[in-house]
CSV table of C-alpha atoms and ligand atoms in Angstrom, one decimal:
chain,number,residue,atom,x,y,z
A,23,UNK,CA,-27.4,-16.4,14.7
A,24,UNK,CA,-30.9,-15.0,15.6
A,25,UNK,CA,-34.0,-17.2,15.4
A,26,UNK,CA,-36.3,-16.2,12.5
A,27,UNK,CA,-39.1,-14.9,14.7
A,28,UNK,CA,-36.7,-12.8,16.8
A,29,UNK,CA,-35.2,-11.3,13.7
A,30,UNK,CA,-38.6,-10.5,12.4
A,31,UNK,CA,-39.7,-8.8,15.6
A,32,UNK,CA,-36.5,-6.7,15.8
A,33,UNK,CA,-37.1,-5.6,12.3
A,34,UNK,CA,-40.7,-4.7,12.6
A,35,UNK,CA,-39.9,-2.7,15.7
A,36,UNK,CA,-37.4,-0.7,13.8
A,37,UNK,CA,-40.0,0.4,11.3
A,38,UNK,CA,-41.3,4.0,11.6
A,39,UNK,CA,-44.3,4.1,9.2
A,40,UNK,CA,-44.7,7.1,6.9
A,41,UNK,CA,-46.5,10.0,8.5
A,42,UNK,CA,-50.1,10.7,7.3
A,43,UNK,CA,-49.4,14.5,7.2
A,44,UNK,CA,-45.8,15.0,6.1
A,45,UNK,CA,-45.5,12.0,3.9
A,46,UNK,CA,-48.7,12.4,1.9
A,47,UNK,CA,-49.4,13.4,-1.6
A,48,UNK,CA,-52.6,13.9,-3.6
A,49,UNK,CA,-53.4,11.8,-6.5
A,50,UNK,CA,-56.3,11.4,-8.9
A,51,UNK,CA,-58.7,8.5,-9.2
A,52,UNK,CA,-57.0,6.8,-12.1
A,53,UNK,CA,-53.5,7.0,-10.5
A,54,UNK,CA,-54.7,5.9,-7.0
A,55,UNK,CA,-54.5,2.2,-7.8
A,56,UNK,CA,-52.2,0.3,-5.4
A,57,UNK,CA,-51.6,3.4,-3.2
A,58,UNK,CA,-52.3,3.5,0.5
A,59,UNK,CA,-54.9,6.0,1.8
A,60,UNK,CA,-53.2,8.5,4.2
A,61,UNK,CA,-56.2,10.3,5.7
A,62,UNK,CA,-59.7,9.4,6.9
A,63,UNK,CA,-62.3,10.2,4.2
A,64,UNK,CA,-65.9,11.4,4.8
A,65,UNK,CA,-68.5,12.0,2.1
A,66,UNK,CA,-71.1,14.8,2.1
A,67,UNK,CA,-73.4,12.6,0.2
A,68,UNK,CA,-75.9,10.0,1.5
A,69,UNK,CA,-75.9,6.6,-0.3
A,70,UNK,CA,-78.3,6.1,-2.0
A,71,UNK,CA,-78.5,9.8,-2.7
A,72,UNK,CA,-82.3,9.6,-3.1
A,73,UNK,CA,-85.1,7.1,-2.3
A,74,UNK,CA,-85.2,5.1,-5.5
A,75,UNK,CA,-86.6,2.0,-7.2
A,76,UNK,CA,-84.6,-1.2,-7.3
A,77,UNK,CA,-86.8,-2.6,-10.1
A,78,UNK,CA,-88.7,-1.7,-13.2
A,79,UNK,CA,-92.4,-1.3,-12.3
A,80,UNK,CA,-94.8,1.1,-10.8
A,81,UNK,CA,-94.5,3.4,-7.8
A,82,UNK,CA,-97.7,3.2,-5.7
A,83,UNK,CA,-99.2,3.9,-2.3
A,84,UNK,CA,-99.2,0.7,-0.4
A,85,UNK,CA,-102.7,1.4,1.0
A,86,UNK,CA,-104.0,1.4,-2.6
A,87,UNK,CA,-102.8,-2.1,-3.4
A,88,UNK,CA,-103.1,-3.9,-0.1
A,89,UNK,CA,-105.8,-6.2,-1.3
A,90,UNK,CA,-104.7,-6.6,-5.0
A,91,UNK,CA,-104.7,-10.1,-6.5
A,92,UNK,CA,-105.2,-11.7,-9.9
A,93,UNK,CA,-108.9,-12.2,-9.1
A,94,UNK,CA,-109.2,-8.7,-7.6
A,95,UNK,CA,-106.8,-6.5,-9.5
A,96,UNK,CA,-106.5,-2.9,-8.3
A,97,UNK,CA,-106.5,-0.4,-11.1
A,98,UNK,CA,-104.5,2.9,-10.8
A,99,UNK,CA,-104.1,5.9,-13.0
A,100,UNK,CA,-100.5,6.5,-14.3
A,101,UNK,CA,-99.7,10.2,-13.8
A,102,UNK,CA,-96.0,10.3,-14.6
A,103,UNK,CA,-93.2,8.2,-16.2
A,104,UNK,CA,-89.9,8.4,-14.3
A,105,UNK,CA,-86.8,7.1,-16.0
A,106,UNK,CA,-83.4,6.9,-14.2
A,107,UNK,CA,-81.8,10.3,-14.0
A,108,UNK,CA,-85.1,12.2,-14.0
A,109,UNK,CA,-86.4,14.2,-11.0
A,110,UNK,CA,-90.2,13.3,-10.5
A,111,UNK,CA,-92.5,16.3,-10.7
A,112,UNK,CA,-95.8,14.8,-9.4
A,113,UNK,CA,-97.1,13.6,-6.0
A,114,UNK,CA,-98.8,10.3,-6.1
A,115,UNK,CA,-102.4,10.6,-4.7
A,116,UNK,CA,-104.9,7.9,-3.8
A,117,UNK,CA,-105.7,5.8,-6.9
A,118,UNK,CA,-102.6,7.0,-8.8
A,119,UNK,CA,-99.2,5.4,-9.8
A,120,UNK,CA,-96.1,6.4,-11.6
A,121,UNK,CA,-94.3,4.2,-14.2
A,122,UNK,CA,-90.8,3.8,-12.8
A,123,UNK,CA,-87.5,2.2,-13.8
A,124,UNK,CA,-84.5,0.8,-12.0
A,125,UNK,CA,-82.5,3.5,-10.2
A,126,UNK,CA,-85.1,6.2,-10.8
A,127,UNK,CA,-86.2,8.5,-8.0
A,128,UNK,CA,-89.2,7.6,-6.0
A,129,UNK,CA,-92.0,10.2,-6.4
A,130,UNK,CA,-93.6,11.9,-3.4
A,131,UNK,CA,-96.6,10.1,-2.0
A,132,UNK,CA,-95.4,6.7,-3.2
A,133,UNK,CA,-94.0,4.2,-0.7
A,134,UNK,CA,-93.9,0.8,-2.5
A,135,UNK,CA,-92.8,-0.5,-5.9
A,136,UNK,CA,-94.9,-3.1,-7.7
A,137,UNK,CA,-92.7,-5.0,-10.2
A,138,UNK,CA,-93.7,-4.9,-13.8
A,139,UNK,CA,-94.3,-8.7,-13.9
A,140,UNK,CA,-97.1,-8.3,-11.3
A,141,UNK,CA,-99.0,-5.7,-13.5
A,142,UNK,CA,-101.0,-5.3,-16.7
A,143,UNK,CA,-100.8,-2.0,-18.6
A,144,UNK,CA,-104.0,-0.5,-20.1
A,145,UNK,CA,-103.1,2.8,-21.8
A,146,UNK,CA,-102.6,5.3,-19.0
A,147,UNK,CA,-103.9,2.9,-16.4
A,148,UNK,CA,-102.3,-0.1,-14.8
A,149,UNK,CA,-103.8,-3.2,-13.1
A,150,UNK,CA,-102.0,-4.4,-10.0
A,151,UNK,CA,-102.2,-8.2,-9.9
A,152,UNK,CA,-100.7,-9.0,-6.5
A,153,UNK,CA,-100.1,-7.4,-3.2
A,154,UNK,CA,-96.5,-6.4,-2.7
A,155,UNK,CA,-94.7,-6.2,0.7
A,156,UNK,CA,-94.9,-2.7,2.2
A,157,UNK,CA,-91.9,-0.6,1.0
A,158,UNK,CA,-91.0,-3.3,-1.5
A,159,UNK,CA,-88.1,-2.6,-3.8
A,160,UNK,CA,-87.3,0.9,-2.4
A,161,UNK,CA,-83.7,1.7,-1.8
A,162,UNK,CA,-84.0,4.4,0.9
A,163,UNK,CA,-81.7,7.5,0.9
A,164,UNK,CA,-78.8,7.0,3.4
A,165,UNK,CA,-79.6,3.3,4.0
A,166,UNK,CA,-76.0,2.3,2.8
A,167,UNK,CA,-74.1,5.3,4.2
A,168,UNK,CA,-75.1,8.6,5.9
A,169,UNK,CA,-73.3,11.8,5.0
A,170,UNK,CA,-70.6,12.7,7.5
A,171,UNK,CA,-70.0,9.1,8.8
A,172,UNK,CA,-66.5,7.7,8.3
A,173,UNK,CA,-66.2,6.4,4.7
A,174,UNK,CA,-62.7,5.0,4.4
A,175,UNK,CA,-60.0,4.8,7.0
A,176,UNK,CA,-56.3,5.5,6.5
A,177,UNK,CA,-53.9,2.5,6.0
A,178,UNK,CA,-56.0,0.7,3.5
A,179,UNK,CA,-54.8,-0.2,0.0
A,180,UNK,CA,-56.7,1.4,-2.8
A,181,UNK,CA,-57.9,-1.1,-5.3
A,182,UNK,CA,-61.0,-1.3,-7.5
A,183,UNK,CA,-63.7,-1.5,-4.8
A,184,UNK,CA,-62.2,1.4,-2.8
A,185,UNK,CA,-61.6,3.5,-6.0
A,186,UNK,CA,-65.3,2.9,-6.9
A,187,UNK,CA,-66.3,4.2,-3.5
A,188,UNK,CA,-64.1,7.3,-3.9
A,189,UNK,CA,-65.5,8.0,-7.4
A,190,UNK,CA,-69.0,7.6,-6.2
A,191,UNK,CA,-68.4,9.9,-3.3
A,192,UNK,CA,-66.9,12.5,-5.7
A,193,UNK,CA,-63.5,12.4,-4.0
A,194,UNK,CA,-61.3,13.2,-6.9
A,195,UNK,CA,-58.3,14.4,-4.9
A,196,UNK,CA,-57.1,11.5,-2.9
A,197,UNK,CA,-54.5,11.8,-0.1
A,198,UNK,CA,-52.2,8.8,-0.2
A,199,UNK,CA,-48.8,8.1,1.4
A,200,UNK,CA,-45.9,8.9,-0.9
A,201,UNK,CA,-44.2,6.0,-2.5
A,202,UNK,CA,-41.3,4.5,-0.5
A,203,UNK,CA,-37.9,4.9,-2.2
A,204,UNK,CA,-36.1,1.6,-2.2
A,205,UNK,CA,-32.5,1.7,-3.4
A,206,UNK,CA,-31.1,-1.5,-5.0
A,207,UNK,CA,-27.4,-2.3,-5.4
A,208,UNK,CA,-25.7,-5.5,-6.4
A,209,UNK,CA,-22.2,-6.1,-5.1
A,210,UNK,CA,-19.7,-8.4,-6.8
A,211,UNK,CA,-16.8,-8.2,-9.2
A,212,UNK,CA,-18.2,-11.3,-11.0
A,213,UNK,CA,-21.5,-9.5,-12.0
A,214,UNK,CA,-22.5,-8.3,-15.4
A,215,UNK,CA,-25.8,-6.9,-16.7
A,216,UNK,CA,-28.1,-9.2,-18.7
A,217,UNK,CA,-27.2,-7.5,-22.0
A,218,UNK,CA,-23.4,-7.7,-21.5
A,219,UNK,CA,-21.4,-10.6,-23.1
A,220,UNK,CA,-20.5,-13.1,-20.4
A,221,UNK,CA,-16.9,-13.9,-19.9
A,222,UNK,CA,-15.7,-17.1,-18.2
A,223,UNK,CA,-16.2,-16.8,-14.5
A,224,UNK,CA,-18.8,-14.0,-14.7
A,225,UNK,CA,-22.4,-14.1,-13.6
A,226,UNK,CA,-25.5,-12.1,-14.6
A,227,UNK,CA,-26.8,-9.8,-11.9
A,228,UNK,CA,-30.3,-11.3,-11.6
A,229,UNK,CA,-30.9,-10.0,-8.1
A,230,UNK,CA,-31.3,-6.4,-9.2
A,231,UNK,CA,-34.2,-7.4,-11.5
A,232,UNK,CA,-35.9,-9.7,-9.1
A,233,UNK,CA,-35.8,-7.1,-6.4
A,234,UNK,CA,-36.9,-4.2,-8.6
A,235,UNK,CA,-39.9,-6.4,-9.5
A,236,UNK,CA,-41.0,-7.3,-6.0
A,237,UNK,CA,-40.4,-3.7,-4.7
A,238,UNK,CA,-42.5,-2.2,-7.5
A,239,UNK,CA,-45.2,-4.8,-6.9
A,240,UNK,CA,-45.4,-3.5,-3.4
A,241,UNK,CA,-46.1,0.0,-4.7
A,242,UNK,CA,-42.6,1.3,-3.8
A,243,UNK,CA,-40.2,3.0,-6.1
A,244,UNK,CA,-37.1,1.0,-6.9
A,245,UNK,CA,-34.0,3.1,-7.4
A,246,UNK,CA,-31.3,1.2,-9.2
A,247,UNK,CA,-27.7,1.8,-8.2
A,248,UNK,CA,-26.5,-0.9,-10.5
A,249,UNK,CA,-23.5,-3.3,-10.0
A,250,UNK,CA,-20.9,-2.2,-7.5
A,251,UNK,CA,-17.5,-3.9,-7.6
A,252,UNK,CA,-15.9,-5.4,-4.5
A,253,UNK,CA,-13.7,-2.4,-3.9
A,254,UNK,CA,-14.0,-1.0,-0.4
A,255,UNK,CA,-14.0,2.7,-1.2
A,256,UNK,CA,-16.2,2.4,-4.3
A,257,UNK,CA,-18.7,0.2,-2.3
A,258,UNK,CA,-18.6,2.6,0.6
A,259,UNK,CA,-19.4,5.6,-1.6
A,260,UNK,CA,-22.3,3.8,-3.3
A,261,UNK,CA,-23.7,2.7,0.0
A,262,UNK,CA,-23.4,6.2,1.5
A,263,UNK,CA,-25.2,7.6,-1.5
A,264,UNK,CA,-28.0,5.0,-1.4
A,265,UNK,CA,-28.6,5.6,2.3
A,266,UNK,CA,-28.9,9.3,1.6
A,267,UNK,CA,-31.4,8.9,-1.3
A,268,UNK,CA,-33.7,6.1,0.0
A,269,UNK,CA,-35.9,5.1,2.8
A,270,UNK,CA,-34.8,1.5,2.5
A,271,UNK,CA,-31.6,0.1,0.9
A,272,UNK,CA,-31.4,-3.4,-0.4
A,273,UNK,CA,-27.9,-4.7,-1.4
A,274,UNK,CA,-27.1,-8.2,-2.3
A,275,UNK,CA,-23.9,-10.1,-1.8
A,276,UNK,CA,-20.9,-9.2,0.3
A,277,UNK,CA,-22.4,-10.2,3.6
A,278,UNK,CA,-20.8,-13.6,4.0
A,279,UNK,CA,-17.4,-14.3,5.6
A,280,UNK,CA,-15.3,-14.1,2.5
A,281,UNK,CA,-12.4,-11.8,2.0
A,282,UNK,CA,-14.4,-9.5,-0.3
A,283,UNK,CA,-17.4,-9.3,1.9
A,284,UNK,CA,-17.2,-5.7,3.1
A,285,UNK,CA,-20.8,-4.6,3.7
A,286,UNK,CA,-21.1,-5.0,7.4
A,287,UNK,CA,-17.8,-3.1,8.1
A,288,UNK,CA,-18.9,-0.3,5.8
A,289,UNK,CA,-22.2,0.0,7.5
A,290,UNK,CA,-20.5,0.4,10.9
A,291,UNK,CA,-18.0,2.9,9.5
A,292,UNK,CA,-20.9,5.0,8.1
A,293,UNK,CA,-22.4,5.2,11.5
A,294,UNK,CA,-25.1,2.6,11.2
A,295,UNK,CA,-26.3,0.5,14.1
A,296,UNK,CA,-26.1,-3.2,13.2
A,297,UNK,CA,-29.2,-5.1,14.5
A,298,UNK,CA,-28.9,-8.4,12.7
A,299,UNK,CA,-25.7,-10.1,11.5
A,300,UNK,CA,-27.0,-13.6,10.8
A,301,UNK,CA,-30.3,-15.4,11.0
A,302,UNK,CA,-31.0,-19.1,11.6
A,303,UNK,CA,-32.7,-19.4,8.3
A,304,UNK,CA,-31.9,-21.6,5.3
A,305,UNK,CA,-31.4,-20.2,2.8
A,306,UNK,CA,-30.5,-16.7,3.9
A,307,UNK,CA,-28.3,-17.0,6.9
A,308,UNK,CA,-26.0,-14.0,6.3
A,309,UNK,CA,-28.8,-11.5,6.3
A,310,UNK,CA,-27.4,-8.2,7.7
A,311,UNK,CA,-29.6,-5.3,8.9
A,312,UNK,CA,-28.5,-1.9,10.0
A,313,UNK,CA,-30.4,1.3,10.8
A,314,UNK,CA,-29.5,4.9,10.0
A,315,UNK,CA,-31.5,7.9,11.2
A,316,UNK,CA,-33.7,8.0,8.0
A,317,UNK,CA,-33.0,4.7,6.4
A,318,UNK,CA,-33.1,1.0,7.0
A,319,UNK,CA,-30.4,-1.1,5.3
A,320,UNK,CA,-30.8,-4.7,4.4
A,321,UNK,CA,-27.7,-6.6,3.3
A,322,UNK,CA,-29.3,-9.5,1.6
A,323,UNK,CA,-27.3,-12.6,0.7
A,324,UNK,CA,-26.0,-12.8,-2.8
A,325,UNK,CA,-27.4,-16.1,-3.9
A,326,UNK,CA,-30.5,-15.5,-5.9
A,327,UNK,CA,-32.8,-17.8,-3.9
A,328,UNK,CA,-31.4,-16.5,-0.6
A,329,UNK,CA,-32.0,-12.9,-1.7
A,330,UNK,CA,-35.6,-13.5,-2.6
A,331,UNK,CA,-36.4,-15.8,0.3
A,332,UNK,CA,-35.1,-13.2,2.8
A,333,UNK,CA,-36.9,-10.5,0.9
A,334,UNK,CA,-40.2,-12.3,1.1
A,335,UNK,CA,-39.7,-13.3,4.7
A,336,UNK,CA,-38.3,-10.1,6.2
A,337,UNK,CA,-38.2,-7.2,3.8
A,338,UNK,CA,-41.8,-7.4,2.4
A,339,UNK,CA,-43.6,-6.9,5.7
A,340,UNK,CA,-41.2,-4.1,6.5
A,341,UNK,CA,-41.9,-2.3,3.2
A,342,UNK,CA,-45.6,-2.8,3.7
A,343,UNK,CA,-45.6,-1.6,7.3
A,344,UNK,CA,-43.5,1.4,6.5
A,345,UNK,CA,-45.8,2.3,3.5
A,346,UNK,CA,-48.6,3.1,6.1
A,347,UNK,CA,-50.6,-0.1,5.7
A,348,UNK,CA,-52.7,-1.4,8.7
A,349,UNK,CA,-51.3,-4.5,10.3
A,350,UNK,CA,-53.8,-6.9,8.7
A,351,UNK,CA,-52.3,-5.8,5.3
A,352,UNK,CA,-48.6,-6.2,6.2
A,353,UNK,CA,-48.5,-9.3,8.4
A,354,UNK,CA,-47.0,-12.3,6.6
A,355,UNK,CA,-49.6,-14.7,5.4
A,356,UNK,CA,-49.0,-18.3,6.4
A,357,UNK,CA,-51.4,-21.1,5.5
A,358,UNK,CA,-51.5,-24.8,6.4
A,359,UNK,CA,-50.9,-27.0,3.4
A,360,UNK,CA,-50.6,-30.7,2.7
A,361,UNK,CA,-47.1,-31.4,1.5
A,362,UNK,CA,-47.0,-33.6,-1.6
A,363,UNK,CA,-43.4,-34.6,-1.0
A,364,UNK,CA,-41.2,-35.5,1.9
A,365,UNK,CA,-39.4,-32.4,3.2
A,366,UNK,CA,-36.2,-33.3,5.1
A,367,UNK,CA,-35.1,-31.0,7.9
A,368,UNK,CA,-32.5,-31.1,10.6
A,369,UNK,CA,-29.7,-28.7,11.6
A,370,UNK,CA,-29.7,-25.4,13.5
A,371,UNK,CA,-31.7,-23.3,11.0
A,372,UNK,CA,-35.4,-22.9,10.0
A,373,UNK,CA,-35.6,-24.3,6.5
A,374,UNK,CA,-37.6,-22.7,3.7
A,375,UNK,CA,-38.5,-24.9,0.7
A,376,UNK,CA,-39.8,-23.3,-2.4
A,377,UNK,CA,-42.6,-24.5,-4.5
A,378,UNK,CA,-46.2,-24.1,-5.5
A,379,UNK,CA,-49.2,-23.6,-3.4
A,380,UNK,CA,-52.4,-24.9,-4.9
A,381,UNK,CA,-56.0,-24.9,-3.5
A,382,UNK,CA,-57.4,-28.4,-4.2
A,383,UNK,CA,-61.0,-29.1,-3.0
A,384,UNK,CA,-60.8,-26.4,-0.4
A,385,UNK,CA,-57.4,-27.5,1.0
A,386,UNK,CA,-54.0,-26.1,0.2
A,387,UNK,CA,-51.4,-28.4,-1.2
A,388,UNK,CA,-47.6,-27.7,-1.4
A,389,UNK,CA,-45.8,-28.9,-4.4
A,390,UNK,CA,-42.0,-28.8,-3.9
A,391,UNK,CA,-40.2,-27.3,-6.8
A,392,UNK,CA,-38.5,-30.2,-8.6
A,393,UNK,CA,-34.7,-30.3,-8.8
A,394,UNK,CA,-32.1,-29.0,-6.5
A,395,UNK,CA,-33.3,-26.9,-3.5
A,396,UNK,CA,-30.0,-25.1,-3.1
A,397,UNK,CA,-29.7,-21.3,-2.8
A,398,UNK,CA,-27.7,-20.9,-6.0
A,399,UNK,CA,-30.3,-22.6,-8.2
A,400,UNK,CA,-32.6,-19.9,-9.3
A,401,UNK,CA,-33.9,-21.9,-12.3
A,402,UNK,CA,-36.5,-23.9,-10.3
A,403,UNK,CA,-37.5,-20.8,-8.4
A,404,UNK,CA,-39.7,-19.9,-11.4
A,405,UNK,CA,-43.4,-20.2,-10.5
A,406,UNK,CA,-42.8,-20.3,-6.8
A,407,UNK,CA,-45.9,-19.2,-5.0
A,408,UNK,CA,-45.1,-20.4,-1.5
A,409,UNK,CA,-42.3,-21.3,0.9
A,410,UNK,CA,-42.9,-24.3,3.2
A,411,UNK,CA,-41.3,-23.9,6.6
A,412,UNK,CA,-39.6,-26.6,8.6
A,413,UNK,CA,-38.9,-25.2,12.1
A,414,UNK,CA,-35.7,-26.0,14.0
A,415,UNK,CA,-36.0,-29.3,15.7
A,416,UNK,CA,-38.4,-30.9,13.2
A,417,UNK,CA,-36.5,-33.5,11.2
A,418,UNK,CA,-39.1,-34.0,8.4
A,419,UNK,CA,-42.5,-33.5,7.0
A,420,UNK,CA,-43.8,-36.7,5.4
A,421,UNK,CA,-45.7,-36.6,2.1
A,422,UNK,CA,-49.3,-36.1,3.0
A,423,UNK,CA,-48.7,-34.3,6.2
A,424,UNK,CA,-49.4,-30.7,6.9
A,425,UNK,CA,-46.8,-27.9,6.8
A,426,UNK,CA,-46.9,-24.2,7.3
A,427,UNK,CA,-46.4,-22.3,4.0
A,428,UNK,CA,-45.7,-18.6,3.6
A,429,UNK,CA,-47.6,-17.2,0.7
A,430,UNK,CA,-45.3,-15.1,-1.5
A,431,UNK,CA,-47.7,-14.1,-4.2
B,502,LIG,P1,-21.4,-13.3,-2.0
B,502,LIG,O1,-22.1,-13.4,-0.7
B,502,LIG,O2,-21.2,-11.9,-2.4
B,502,LIG,O3,-20.2,-14.1,-2.0
B,502,LIG,O4,-22.5,-13.9,-3.0
B,502,LIG,C1,-22.8,-15.2,-3.0
B,502,LIG,C2,-23.1,-15.8,-4.4
B,502,LIG,O5,-24.3,-15.2,-4.9
B,502,LIG,C3,-22.0,-15.4,-5.4
B,502,LIG,O6,-21.1,-16.4,-5.5
B,502,LIG,C4,-22.8,-15.3,-6.7
B,502,LIG,O7,-22.7,-16.5,-7.3
B,502,LIG,C5,-24.2,-15.0,-6.3
B,502,LIG,N1,-24.5,-13.6,-6.5
B,502,LIG,C6,-24.1,-12.5,-5.9
B,502,LIG,N2,-24.7,-11.4,-6.3
B,502,LIG,C7,-25.6,-11.8,-7.3
B,502,LIG,C8,-26.5,-11.1,-8.1
B,502,LIG,N3,-26.6,-9.8,-8.0
B,502,LIG,N4,-27.2,-11.8,-9.0
B,502,LIG,C9,-27.1,-13.2,-9.0
B,502,LIG,N5,-26.2,-13.9,-8.3
B,502,LIG,C10,-25.5,-13.2,-7.4
B,503,LIG,MG1,-19.8,-11.1,-3.6
């Protein structure tokens, strides 16, 4: 039985992230959401593209208005009106100004904006009623970003802010890592699909749906292999097929010590290298991991809570790392939270309690899911947002004390 941190480091070392060249594809701006950038991007544009005004007002020469005040207004001739999107034609000479609006290009000769509120308009002349700071309200070309500098680096997830940057930089063909293919299969003679009538002794395959959801949420492509009965040859064929098709295979069930638990033997027969056979984690002890030349296989425990807990703790960072993300995006996120209930530990395994993480007055609180915390009870798993961790050797966390909590969404 491997300690959790050891199992985690074995796993993360097994991951070969996708390759920025051979595993990339090109997508458009509206399909880039949630994808991972595969290549460094550079823009040929300066940001801002032109010197422009940050306010509605008048573009002036600072030297003309240096002594302006309410008592000594400075009067200037307005020679041009410059709305946003318009290229100014004139050059501002001594004694002249241009009417200008937010975002509009600064005309030649001007070096300062006087905001509208500090002026009085008289036909084609304007009175300046106060002295601005030199260069006031000018957004200079290239002051945010200079053409040719690195714009976005590979390994970052593309969400609204990054997509806005790409759009503004006119990058319409975006190199992203391809989606990981994650095969899902549920093992067990007792399993039926959610739309099949349930006979006595049967159980609905919920794992397939839970895993398809979390896999898709990570931007990977779930490939469903359905329910596979506990028949050695059938299961072996299904596993062989899944390994061939996918980057990562997630099966559930069949990894315990029961007579119908064939997964580990089959993985060995198929030439896999077994790296993990059991982990000191509760729930989730039977987690089995094997590697194949182009595929990583996770035999997750069958119980629905165990399957999701081991997914969140071990599979999620693996999928994220393999997707090409930088470490700061794939490392599991633990926070310190005040437990609202007593958490009882003990035994030879690290214990994961499920419940809700809430931020209350700047401090995290962990609310244990009410009811039975056993791995077969998936009902109280609904609304879980965090897993509180009791390390081996710690017998309890008292209500009001702090506990480490793994954020799961
Ligand atoms: P196993 O390790 O195959 O014995 O599975 C452990 C328990 O998990 C079984 O007794 C089932 O009750 C449950 N189980 C297995 N597979 C699934 C599944 N796909 N969905 C929901 N529960 C499952
Ligand atoms: Mg089974």
